[in-house]
mmCIF file of C-alpha atoms in Angstrom:
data_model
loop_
_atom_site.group_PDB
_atom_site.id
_atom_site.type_symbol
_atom_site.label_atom_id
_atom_site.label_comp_id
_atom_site.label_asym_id
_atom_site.label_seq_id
_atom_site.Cartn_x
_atom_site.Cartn_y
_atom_site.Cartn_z
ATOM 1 C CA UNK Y 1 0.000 0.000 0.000
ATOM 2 C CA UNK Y 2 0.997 3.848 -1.230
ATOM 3 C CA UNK Y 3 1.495 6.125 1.814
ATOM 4 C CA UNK Y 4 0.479 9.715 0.494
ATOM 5 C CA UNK Y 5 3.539 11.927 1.555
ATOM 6 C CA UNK Y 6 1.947 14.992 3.497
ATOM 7 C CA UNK Y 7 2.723 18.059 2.132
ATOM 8 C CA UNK Y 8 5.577 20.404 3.889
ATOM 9 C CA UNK Y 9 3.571 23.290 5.464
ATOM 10 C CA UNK Y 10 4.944 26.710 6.599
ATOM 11 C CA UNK Y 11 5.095 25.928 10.219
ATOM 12 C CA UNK Y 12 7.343 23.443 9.303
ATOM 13 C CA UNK Y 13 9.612 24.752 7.861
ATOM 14 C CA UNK Y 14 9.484 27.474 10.331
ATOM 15 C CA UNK Y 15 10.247 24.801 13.129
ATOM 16 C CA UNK Y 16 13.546 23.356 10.953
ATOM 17 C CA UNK Y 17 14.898 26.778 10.388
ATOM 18 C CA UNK Y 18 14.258 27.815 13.697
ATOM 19 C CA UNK Y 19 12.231 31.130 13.507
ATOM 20 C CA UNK Y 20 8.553 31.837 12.997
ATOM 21 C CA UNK Y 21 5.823 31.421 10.773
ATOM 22 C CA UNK Y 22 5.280 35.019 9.838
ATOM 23 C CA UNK Y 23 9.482 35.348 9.155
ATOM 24 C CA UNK Y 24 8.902 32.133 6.757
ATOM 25 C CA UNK Y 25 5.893 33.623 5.158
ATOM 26 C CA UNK Y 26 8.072 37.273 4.720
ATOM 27 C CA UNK Y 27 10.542 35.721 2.999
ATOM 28 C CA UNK Y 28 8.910 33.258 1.361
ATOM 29 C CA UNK Y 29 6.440 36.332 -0.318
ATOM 30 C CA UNK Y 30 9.718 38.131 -1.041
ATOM 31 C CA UNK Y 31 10.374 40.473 1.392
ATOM 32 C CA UNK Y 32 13.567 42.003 1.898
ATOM 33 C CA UNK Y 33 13.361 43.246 5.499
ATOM 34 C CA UNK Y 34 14.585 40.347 7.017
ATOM 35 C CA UNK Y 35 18.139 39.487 8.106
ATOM 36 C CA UNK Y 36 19.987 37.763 5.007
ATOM 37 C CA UNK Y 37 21.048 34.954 7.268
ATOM 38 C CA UNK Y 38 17.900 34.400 8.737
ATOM 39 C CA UNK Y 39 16.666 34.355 4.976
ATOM 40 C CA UNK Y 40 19.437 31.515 4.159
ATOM 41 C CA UNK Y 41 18.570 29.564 7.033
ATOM 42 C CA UNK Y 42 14.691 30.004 5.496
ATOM 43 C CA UNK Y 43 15.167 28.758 2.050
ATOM 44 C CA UNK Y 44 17.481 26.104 3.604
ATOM 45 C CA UNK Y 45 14.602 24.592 5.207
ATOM 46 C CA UNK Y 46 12.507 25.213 1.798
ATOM 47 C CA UNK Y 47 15.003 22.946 -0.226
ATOM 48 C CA UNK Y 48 15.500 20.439 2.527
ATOM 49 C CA UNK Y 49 11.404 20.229 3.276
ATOM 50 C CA UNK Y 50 10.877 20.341 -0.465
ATOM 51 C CA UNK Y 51 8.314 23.028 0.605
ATOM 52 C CA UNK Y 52 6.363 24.802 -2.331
ATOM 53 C CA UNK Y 53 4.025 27.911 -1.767
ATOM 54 C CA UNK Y 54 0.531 27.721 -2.501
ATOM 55 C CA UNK Y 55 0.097 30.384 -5.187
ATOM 56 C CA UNK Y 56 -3.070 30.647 -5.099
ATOM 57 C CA UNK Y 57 -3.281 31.747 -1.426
ATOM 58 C CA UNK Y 58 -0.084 34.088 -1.760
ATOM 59 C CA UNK Y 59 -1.996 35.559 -3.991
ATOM 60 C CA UNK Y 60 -4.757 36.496 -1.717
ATOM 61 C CA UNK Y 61 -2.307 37.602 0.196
ATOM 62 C CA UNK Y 62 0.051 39.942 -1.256
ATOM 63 C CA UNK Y 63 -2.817 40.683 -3.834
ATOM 64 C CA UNK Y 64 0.231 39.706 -6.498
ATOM 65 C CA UNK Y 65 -0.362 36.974 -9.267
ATOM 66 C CA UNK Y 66 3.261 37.390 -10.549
ATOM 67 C CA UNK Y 67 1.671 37.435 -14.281
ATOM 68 C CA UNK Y 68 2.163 39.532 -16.822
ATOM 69 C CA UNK Y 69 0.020 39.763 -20.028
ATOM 70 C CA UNK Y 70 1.653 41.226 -23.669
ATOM 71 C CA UNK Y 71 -1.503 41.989 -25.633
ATOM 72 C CA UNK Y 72 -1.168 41.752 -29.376
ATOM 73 C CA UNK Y 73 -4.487 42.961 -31.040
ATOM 74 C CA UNK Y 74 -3.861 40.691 -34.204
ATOM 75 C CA UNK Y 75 -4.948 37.514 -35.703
ATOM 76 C CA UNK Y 76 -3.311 33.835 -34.168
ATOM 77 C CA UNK Y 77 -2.335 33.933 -38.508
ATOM 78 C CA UNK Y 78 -0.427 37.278 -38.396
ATOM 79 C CA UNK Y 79 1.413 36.701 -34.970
ATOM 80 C CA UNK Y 80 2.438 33.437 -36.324
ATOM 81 C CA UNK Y 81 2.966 33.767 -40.025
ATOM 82 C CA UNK Y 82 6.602 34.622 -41.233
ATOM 83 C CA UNK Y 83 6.893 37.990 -39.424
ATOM 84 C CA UNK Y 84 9.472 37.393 -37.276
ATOM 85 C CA UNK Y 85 8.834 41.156 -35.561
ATOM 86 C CA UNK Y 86 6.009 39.243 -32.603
ATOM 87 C CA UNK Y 87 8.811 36.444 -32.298
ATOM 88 C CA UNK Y 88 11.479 38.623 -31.583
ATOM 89 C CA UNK Y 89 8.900 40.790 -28.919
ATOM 90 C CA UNK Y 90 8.105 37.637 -27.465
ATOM 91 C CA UNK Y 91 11.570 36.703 -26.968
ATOM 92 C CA UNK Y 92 12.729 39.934 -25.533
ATOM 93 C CA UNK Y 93 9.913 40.205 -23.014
ATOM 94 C CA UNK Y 94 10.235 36.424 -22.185
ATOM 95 C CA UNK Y 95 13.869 36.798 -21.170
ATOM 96 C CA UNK Y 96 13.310 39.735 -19.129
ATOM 97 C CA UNK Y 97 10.186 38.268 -17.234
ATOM 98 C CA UNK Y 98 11.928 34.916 -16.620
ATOM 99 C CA UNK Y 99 14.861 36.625 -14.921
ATOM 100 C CA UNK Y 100 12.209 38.310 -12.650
ATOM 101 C CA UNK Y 101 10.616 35.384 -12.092
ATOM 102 C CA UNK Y 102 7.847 36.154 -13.497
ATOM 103 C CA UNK Y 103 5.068 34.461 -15.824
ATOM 104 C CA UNK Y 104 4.188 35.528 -19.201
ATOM 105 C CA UNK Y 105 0.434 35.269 -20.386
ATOM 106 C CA UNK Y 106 0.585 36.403 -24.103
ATOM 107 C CA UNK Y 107 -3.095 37.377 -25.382
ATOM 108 C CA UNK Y 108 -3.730 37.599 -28.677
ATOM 109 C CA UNK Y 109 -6.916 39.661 -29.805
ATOM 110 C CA UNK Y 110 -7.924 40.182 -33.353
ATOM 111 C CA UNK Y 111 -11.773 40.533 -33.589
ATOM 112 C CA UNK Y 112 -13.807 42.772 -31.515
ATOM 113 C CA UNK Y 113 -15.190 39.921 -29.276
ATOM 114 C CA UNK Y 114 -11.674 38.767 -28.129
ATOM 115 C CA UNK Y 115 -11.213 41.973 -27.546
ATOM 116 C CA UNK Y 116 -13.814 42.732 -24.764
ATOM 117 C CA UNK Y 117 -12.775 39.096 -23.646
ATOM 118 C CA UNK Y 118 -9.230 40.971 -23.094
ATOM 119 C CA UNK Y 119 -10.818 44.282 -21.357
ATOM 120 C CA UNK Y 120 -12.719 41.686 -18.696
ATOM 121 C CA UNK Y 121 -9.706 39.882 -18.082
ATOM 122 C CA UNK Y 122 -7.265 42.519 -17.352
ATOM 123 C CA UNK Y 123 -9.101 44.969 -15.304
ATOM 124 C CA UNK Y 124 -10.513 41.642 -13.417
ATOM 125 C CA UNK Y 125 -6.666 42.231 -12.019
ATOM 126 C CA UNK Y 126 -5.780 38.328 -13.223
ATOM 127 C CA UNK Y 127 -2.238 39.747 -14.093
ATOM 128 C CA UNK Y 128 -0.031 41.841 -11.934
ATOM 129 C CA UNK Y 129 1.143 44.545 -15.028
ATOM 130 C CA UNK Y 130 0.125 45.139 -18.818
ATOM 131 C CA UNK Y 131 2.042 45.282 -22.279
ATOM 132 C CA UNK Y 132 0.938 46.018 -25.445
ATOM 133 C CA UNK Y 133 2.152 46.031 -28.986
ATOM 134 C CA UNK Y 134 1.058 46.181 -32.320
ATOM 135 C CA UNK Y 135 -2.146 48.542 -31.643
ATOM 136 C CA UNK Y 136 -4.146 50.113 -34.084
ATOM 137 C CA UNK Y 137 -5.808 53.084 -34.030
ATOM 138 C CA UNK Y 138 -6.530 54.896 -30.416
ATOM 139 C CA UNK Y 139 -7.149 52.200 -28.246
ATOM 140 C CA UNK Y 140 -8.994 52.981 -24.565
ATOM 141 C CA UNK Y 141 -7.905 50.293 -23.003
ATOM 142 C CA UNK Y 142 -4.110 50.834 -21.916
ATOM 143 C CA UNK Y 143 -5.162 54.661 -20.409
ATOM 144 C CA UNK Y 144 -8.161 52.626 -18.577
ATOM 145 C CA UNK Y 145 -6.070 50.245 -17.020
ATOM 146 C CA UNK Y 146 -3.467 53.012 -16.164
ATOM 147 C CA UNK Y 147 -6.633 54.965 -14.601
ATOM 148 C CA UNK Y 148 -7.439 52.023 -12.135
ATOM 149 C CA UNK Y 149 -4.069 51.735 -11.414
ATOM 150 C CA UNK Y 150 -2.506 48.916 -13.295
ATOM 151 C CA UNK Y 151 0.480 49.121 -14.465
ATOM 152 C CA UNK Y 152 0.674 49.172 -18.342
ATOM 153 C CA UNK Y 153 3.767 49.964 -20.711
ATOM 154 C CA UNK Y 154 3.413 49.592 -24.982
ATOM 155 C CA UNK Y 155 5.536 49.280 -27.438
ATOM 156 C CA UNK Y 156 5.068 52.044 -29.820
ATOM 157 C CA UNK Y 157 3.662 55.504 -28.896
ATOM 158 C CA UNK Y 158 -0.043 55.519 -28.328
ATOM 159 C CA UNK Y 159 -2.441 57.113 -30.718
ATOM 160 C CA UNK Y 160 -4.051 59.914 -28.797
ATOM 161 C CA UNK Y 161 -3.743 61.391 -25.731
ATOM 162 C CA UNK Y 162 -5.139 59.907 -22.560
ATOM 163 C CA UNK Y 163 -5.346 60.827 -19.518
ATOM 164 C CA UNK Y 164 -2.760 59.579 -17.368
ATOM 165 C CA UNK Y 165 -0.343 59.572 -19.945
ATOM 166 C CA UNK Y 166 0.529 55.526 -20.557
ATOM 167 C CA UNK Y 167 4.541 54.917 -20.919
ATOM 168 C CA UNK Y 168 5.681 53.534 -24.254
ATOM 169 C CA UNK Y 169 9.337 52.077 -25.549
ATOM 170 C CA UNK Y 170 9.512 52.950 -28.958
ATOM 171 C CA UNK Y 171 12.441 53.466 -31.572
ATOM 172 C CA UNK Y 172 13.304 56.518 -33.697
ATOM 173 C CA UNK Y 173 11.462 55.532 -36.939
ATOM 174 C CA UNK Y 174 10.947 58.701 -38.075
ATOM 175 C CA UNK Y 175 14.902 59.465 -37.897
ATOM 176 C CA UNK Y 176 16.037 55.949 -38.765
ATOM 177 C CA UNK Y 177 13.590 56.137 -42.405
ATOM 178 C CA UNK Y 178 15.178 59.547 -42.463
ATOM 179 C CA UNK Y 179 18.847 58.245 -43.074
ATOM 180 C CA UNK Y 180 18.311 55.542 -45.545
ATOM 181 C CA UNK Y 181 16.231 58.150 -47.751
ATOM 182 C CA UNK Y 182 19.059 60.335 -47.231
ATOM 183 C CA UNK Y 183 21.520 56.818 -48.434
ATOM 184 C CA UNK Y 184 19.210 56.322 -51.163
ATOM 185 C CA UNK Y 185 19.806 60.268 -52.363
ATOM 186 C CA UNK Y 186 23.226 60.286 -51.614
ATOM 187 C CA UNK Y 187 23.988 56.921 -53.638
ATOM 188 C CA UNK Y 188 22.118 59.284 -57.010
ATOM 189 C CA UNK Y 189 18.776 57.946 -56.904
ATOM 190 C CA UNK Y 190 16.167 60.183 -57.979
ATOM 191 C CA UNK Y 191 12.650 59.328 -58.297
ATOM 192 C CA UNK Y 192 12.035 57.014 -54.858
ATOM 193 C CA UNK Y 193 9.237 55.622 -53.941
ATOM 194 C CA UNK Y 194 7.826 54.480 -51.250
ATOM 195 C CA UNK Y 195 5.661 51.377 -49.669
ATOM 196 C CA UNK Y 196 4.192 52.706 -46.542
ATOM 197 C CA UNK Y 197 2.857 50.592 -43.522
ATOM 198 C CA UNK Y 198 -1.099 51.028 -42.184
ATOM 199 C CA UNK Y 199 -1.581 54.375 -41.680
ATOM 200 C CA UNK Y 200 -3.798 53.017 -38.336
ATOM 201 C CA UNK Y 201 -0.522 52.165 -37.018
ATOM 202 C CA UNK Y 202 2.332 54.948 -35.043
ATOM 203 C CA UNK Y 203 4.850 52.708 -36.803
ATOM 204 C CA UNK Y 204 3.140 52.851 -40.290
ATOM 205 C CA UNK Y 205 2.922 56.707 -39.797
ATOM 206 C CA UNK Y 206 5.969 57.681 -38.435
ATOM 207 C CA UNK Y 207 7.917 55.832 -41.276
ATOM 208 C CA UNK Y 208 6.278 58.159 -43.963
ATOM 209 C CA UNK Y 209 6.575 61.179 -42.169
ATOM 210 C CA UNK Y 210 10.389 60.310 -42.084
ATOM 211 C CA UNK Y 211 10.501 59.208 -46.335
ATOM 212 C CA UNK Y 212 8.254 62.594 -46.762
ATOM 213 C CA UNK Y 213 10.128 64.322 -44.520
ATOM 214 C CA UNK Y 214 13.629 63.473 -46.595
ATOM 215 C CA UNK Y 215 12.492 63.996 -49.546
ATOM 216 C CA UNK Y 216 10.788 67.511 -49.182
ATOM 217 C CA UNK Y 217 13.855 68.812 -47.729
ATOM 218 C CA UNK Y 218 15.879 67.710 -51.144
ATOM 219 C CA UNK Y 219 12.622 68.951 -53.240
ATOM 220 C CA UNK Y 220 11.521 65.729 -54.408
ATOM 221 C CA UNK Y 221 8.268 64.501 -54.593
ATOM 222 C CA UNK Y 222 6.358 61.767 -53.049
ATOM 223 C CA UNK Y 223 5.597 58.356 -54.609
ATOM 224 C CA UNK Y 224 3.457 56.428 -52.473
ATOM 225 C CA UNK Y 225 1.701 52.904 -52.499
ATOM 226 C CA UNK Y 226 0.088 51.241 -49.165
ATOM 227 C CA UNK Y 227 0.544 47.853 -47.395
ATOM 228 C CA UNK Y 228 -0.311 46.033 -44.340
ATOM 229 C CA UNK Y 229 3.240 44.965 -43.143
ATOM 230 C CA UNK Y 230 2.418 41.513 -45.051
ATOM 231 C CA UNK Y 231 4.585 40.041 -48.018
ATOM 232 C CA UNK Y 232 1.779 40.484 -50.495
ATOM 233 C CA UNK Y 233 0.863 43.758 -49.712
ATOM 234 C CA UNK Y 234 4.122 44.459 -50.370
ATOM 235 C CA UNK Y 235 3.971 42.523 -54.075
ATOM 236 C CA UNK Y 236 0.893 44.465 -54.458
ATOM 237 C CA UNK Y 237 2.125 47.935 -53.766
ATOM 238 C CA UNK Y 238 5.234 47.523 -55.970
ATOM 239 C CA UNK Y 239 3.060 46.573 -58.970
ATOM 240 C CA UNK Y 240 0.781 49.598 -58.281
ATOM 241 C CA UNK Y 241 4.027 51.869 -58.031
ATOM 242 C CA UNK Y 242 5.612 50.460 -61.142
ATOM 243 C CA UNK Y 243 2.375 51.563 -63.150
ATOM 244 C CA UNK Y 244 2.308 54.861 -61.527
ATOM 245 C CA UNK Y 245 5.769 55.767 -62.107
ATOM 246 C CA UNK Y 246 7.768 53.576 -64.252
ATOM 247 C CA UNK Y 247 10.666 55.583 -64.087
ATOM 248 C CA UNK Y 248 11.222 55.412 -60.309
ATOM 249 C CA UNK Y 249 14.627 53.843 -59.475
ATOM 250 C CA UNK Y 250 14.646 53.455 -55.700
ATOM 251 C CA UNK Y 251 11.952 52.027 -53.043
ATOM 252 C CA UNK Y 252 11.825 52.469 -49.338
ATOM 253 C CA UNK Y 253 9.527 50.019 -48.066
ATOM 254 C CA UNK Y 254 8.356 50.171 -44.207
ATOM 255 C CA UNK Y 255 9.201 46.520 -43.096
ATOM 256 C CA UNK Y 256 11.269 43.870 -44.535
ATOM 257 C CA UNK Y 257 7.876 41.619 -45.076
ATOM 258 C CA UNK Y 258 6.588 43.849 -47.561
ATOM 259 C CA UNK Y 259 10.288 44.584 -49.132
ATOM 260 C CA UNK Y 260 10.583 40.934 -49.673
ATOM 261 C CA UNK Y 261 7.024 40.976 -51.380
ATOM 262 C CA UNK Y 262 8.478 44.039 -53.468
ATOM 263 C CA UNK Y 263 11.446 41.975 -54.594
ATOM 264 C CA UNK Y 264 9.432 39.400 -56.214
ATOM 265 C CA UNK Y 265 7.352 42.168 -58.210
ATOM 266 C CA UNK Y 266 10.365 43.712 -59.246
ATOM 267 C CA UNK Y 267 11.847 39.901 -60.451
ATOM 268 C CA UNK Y 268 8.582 39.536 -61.970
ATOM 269 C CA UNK Y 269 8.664 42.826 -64.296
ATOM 270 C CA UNK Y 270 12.380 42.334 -65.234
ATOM 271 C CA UNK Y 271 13.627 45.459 -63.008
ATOM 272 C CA UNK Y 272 17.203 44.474 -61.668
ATOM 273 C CA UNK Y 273 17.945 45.063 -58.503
ATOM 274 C CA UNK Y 274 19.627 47.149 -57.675
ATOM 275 C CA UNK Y 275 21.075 48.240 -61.148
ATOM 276 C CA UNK Y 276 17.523 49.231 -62.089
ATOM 277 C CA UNK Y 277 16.112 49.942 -58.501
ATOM 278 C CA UNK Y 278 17.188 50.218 -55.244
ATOM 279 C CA UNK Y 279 15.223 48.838 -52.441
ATOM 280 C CA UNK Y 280 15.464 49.650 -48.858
ATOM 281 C CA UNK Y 281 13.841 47.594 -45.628
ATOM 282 C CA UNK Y 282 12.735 48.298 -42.144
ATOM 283 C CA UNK Y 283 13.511 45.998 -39.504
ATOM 284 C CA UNK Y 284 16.525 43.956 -40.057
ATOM 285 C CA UNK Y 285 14.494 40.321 -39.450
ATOM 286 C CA UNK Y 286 16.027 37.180 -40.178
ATOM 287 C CA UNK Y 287 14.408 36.809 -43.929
ATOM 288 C CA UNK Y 288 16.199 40.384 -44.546
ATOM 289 C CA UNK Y 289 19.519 38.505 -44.900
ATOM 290 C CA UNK Y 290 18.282 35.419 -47.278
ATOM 291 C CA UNK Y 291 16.592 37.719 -49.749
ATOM 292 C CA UNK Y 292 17.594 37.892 -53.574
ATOM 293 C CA UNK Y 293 19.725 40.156 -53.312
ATOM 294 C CA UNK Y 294 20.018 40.493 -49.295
ATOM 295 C CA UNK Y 295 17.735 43.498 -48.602
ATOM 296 C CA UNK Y 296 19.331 46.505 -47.202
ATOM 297 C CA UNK Y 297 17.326 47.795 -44.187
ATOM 298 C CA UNK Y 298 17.050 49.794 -41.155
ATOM 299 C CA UNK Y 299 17.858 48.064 -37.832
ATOM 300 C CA UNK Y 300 15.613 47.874 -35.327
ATOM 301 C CA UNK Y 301 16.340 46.580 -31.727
ATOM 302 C CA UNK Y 302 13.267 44.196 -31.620
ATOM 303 C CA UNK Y 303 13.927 41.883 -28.946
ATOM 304 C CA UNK Y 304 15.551 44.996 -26.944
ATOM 305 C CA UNK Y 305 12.634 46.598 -27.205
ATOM 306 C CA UNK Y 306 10.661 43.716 -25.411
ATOM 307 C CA UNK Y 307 12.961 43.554 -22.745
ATOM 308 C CA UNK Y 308 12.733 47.510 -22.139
ATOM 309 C CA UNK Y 309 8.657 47.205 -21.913
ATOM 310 C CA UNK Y 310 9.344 44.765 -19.171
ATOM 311 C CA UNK Y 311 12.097 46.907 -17.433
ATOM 312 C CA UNK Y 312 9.915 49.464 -16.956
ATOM 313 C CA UNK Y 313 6.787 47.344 -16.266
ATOM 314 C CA UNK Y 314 8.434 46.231 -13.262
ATOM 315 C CA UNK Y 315 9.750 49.969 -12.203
ATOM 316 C CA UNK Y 316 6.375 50.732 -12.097
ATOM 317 C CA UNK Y 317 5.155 48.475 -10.331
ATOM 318 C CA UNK Y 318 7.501 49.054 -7.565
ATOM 319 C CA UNK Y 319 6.407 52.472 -7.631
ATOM 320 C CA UNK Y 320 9.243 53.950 -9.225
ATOM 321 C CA UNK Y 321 8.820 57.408 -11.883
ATOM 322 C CA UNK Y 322 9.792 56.422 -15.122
ATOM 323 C CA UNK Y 323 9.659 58.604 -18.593
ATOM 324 C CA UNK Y 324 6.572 58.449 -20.519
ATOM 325 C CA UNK Y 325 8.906 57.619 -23.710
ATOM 326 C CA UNK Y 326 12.078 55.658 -23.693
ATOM 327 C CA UNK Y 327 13.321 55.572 -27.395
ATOM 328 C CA UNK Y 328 15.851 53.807 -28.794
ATOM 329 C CA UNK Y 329 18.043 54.286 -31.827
ATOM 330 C CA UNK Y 330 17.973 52.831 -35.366
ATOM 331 C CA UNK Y 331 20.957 51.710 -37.543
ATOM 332 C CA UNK Y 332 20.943 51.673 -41.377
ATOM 333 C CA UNK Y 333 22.588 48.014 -42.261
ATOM 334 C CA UNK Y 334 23.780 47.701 -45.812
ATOM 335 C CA UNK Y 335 23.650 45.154 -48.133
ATOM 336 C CA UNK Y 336 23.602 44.321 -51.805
ATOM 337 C CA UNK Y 337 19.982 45.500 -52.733
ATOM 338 C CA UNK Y 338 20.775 49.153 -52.036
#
């Protein structure tokens, strides 16, 4: 016959490391106020016990679920496709969490329904902090949450203005578009285009404002087509700037996705690249390095940017003032299709 084992309770292991329950349940919950050899002699006990806390009533406790949600408002399809942007986000804030000790819930909410599914959950207080990326349009939720006193950090700058003010990482897209128009001018080019992300999107907008911004300093004009950050958009918009202006001889396009998308088009019509036209990326993913030619693009720090939501997640949740914007710097990387 089995004999269950009983399971190692806190008085326990407060009677084999010789102090009391409430010093056991301090430093078991984290505290710091107690005595670093008294907290030795605690987790001694812990490993020698095999003693596990019972998260669910910590929680009730310390009112902490030591969960943190990153909220991407997109499709299971897109997050998973061949975008390796939500990889790298994931990876970044992974890292960071698990060297907090810390669990990750990722929520992914592309229809209106999941999205009210998302709003119950997280003001419910199921997770300890909030992170967002990828949002479209202005979004009510992270400023609510911020209002009721969660602690919420995005990646990007929110669209809008709430009230409080809800921190973002970002990077300098606006700049980092900026210098590879300025690349593609300086190399001679002189009719570029451009394939510009959703304009729902701070990303999508901020990387036109940089191309226009470039080019209306060096009194060119703009050539635009749309996309949706996806590989066919990206076909699609070449072909629709190819008809508009077959002379053009350069192409930003606002992530490598669409760029590689671009490529093909250009393949497809007999444009050489990039004797015929130049084409420039934005994001510096994996794919950016196996295209035909390998794409030259603008750097961005993805998984760095995943691990800064997180560092400042954390700072504010140990009350701690942080800057409502922390950006961080592009690099142009070149390669053989520019």
């Amino acid at each position: 016959m089995t004999i269950a084992r009983e399971r190692p309770t806190l008085e326990a292991v407060a009677r084999r490391a010789g102090v009391s329950r409430a010093t056991v349940s301090r430093v078991v919950n984290g505290s710091t106020t107690v005595a670093e050899p008294i907290q030795e002699a605690v987790r001694q006990a812990v490993r020698e016990l095999g003693y596990v806390p019972n998260l669910a009533a910590r929680s009730l406790v310390t009112q902490r679920t030591d969960s943190i949600a990153l909220i991407l408002p997109e499709s299971a399809t897109r997050v998973f496709s061949d975008d390796q942007f939500f990889p790298g986000i994931v990876r970044g804030v992974s890292q960071e969490l698990e060297a907090a000790d810390k669990q990750l819930v990722l929520i992914m909410a592309g229809s209106a329904a999941s999205y009210d599914r998302v709003e119950r959950y997280t003001t419910g207080r199921h997770v300890d902090g909030v992170m967002f990326a990828s949002m479209h349009g202005v979004d009510p939720l992270p400023g609510t949450l911020a209002r009721i006193g969660i602690p919420v950090v995005c990646s990007g700058r929110p669209m809008g203005r709430g009230t409080p003010p809800v921190p973002y990482v970002d990077v300098d897209s606006v700049g980092g578009v900026a210098h590879a128009v300025r690349y593609l001018l300086d190399a001679g080019r002189q009719r570029i285009a451009t394939i510009a992300g959703p304009q729902d999107m701070v990303a999508g907008i901020d990387r036109l404002a940089g191309y226009r911004n470039e080019l209306k300093g060096s009194r060119r004009r703009s050539i635009v087509a749309n996309g949706d950050f996806t590989r066919e958009s990206g076909a699609i918009a070449m072909r629709q700037l190819l008809e508009d202006d077959p002379s053009l001889d350069a192409v930003f396009v606002a992530s490598d996705l669409m760029a590689h998308g671009a490529l093909r088009t250009l393949r497809e019509a007999g444009r050489r690249v990039p004797d015929d036209v130049a084409v420039v990326g934005f994001d510096d993913v994996e794919i950016a390095r196996y295209t035909d030619p390998p794409l030259t693009t603008v750097r961005q720090p993805i998984i760095e940017i995943g691990r800064e939501m997180v560092r400042q997640l954390l700072r504010i949740a140990q009350g701690e003032e942080v800057e409502e914007a922390l950006i961080l710097q592009t690099e142009l990387v070149v390669r053989e299709s520019a």
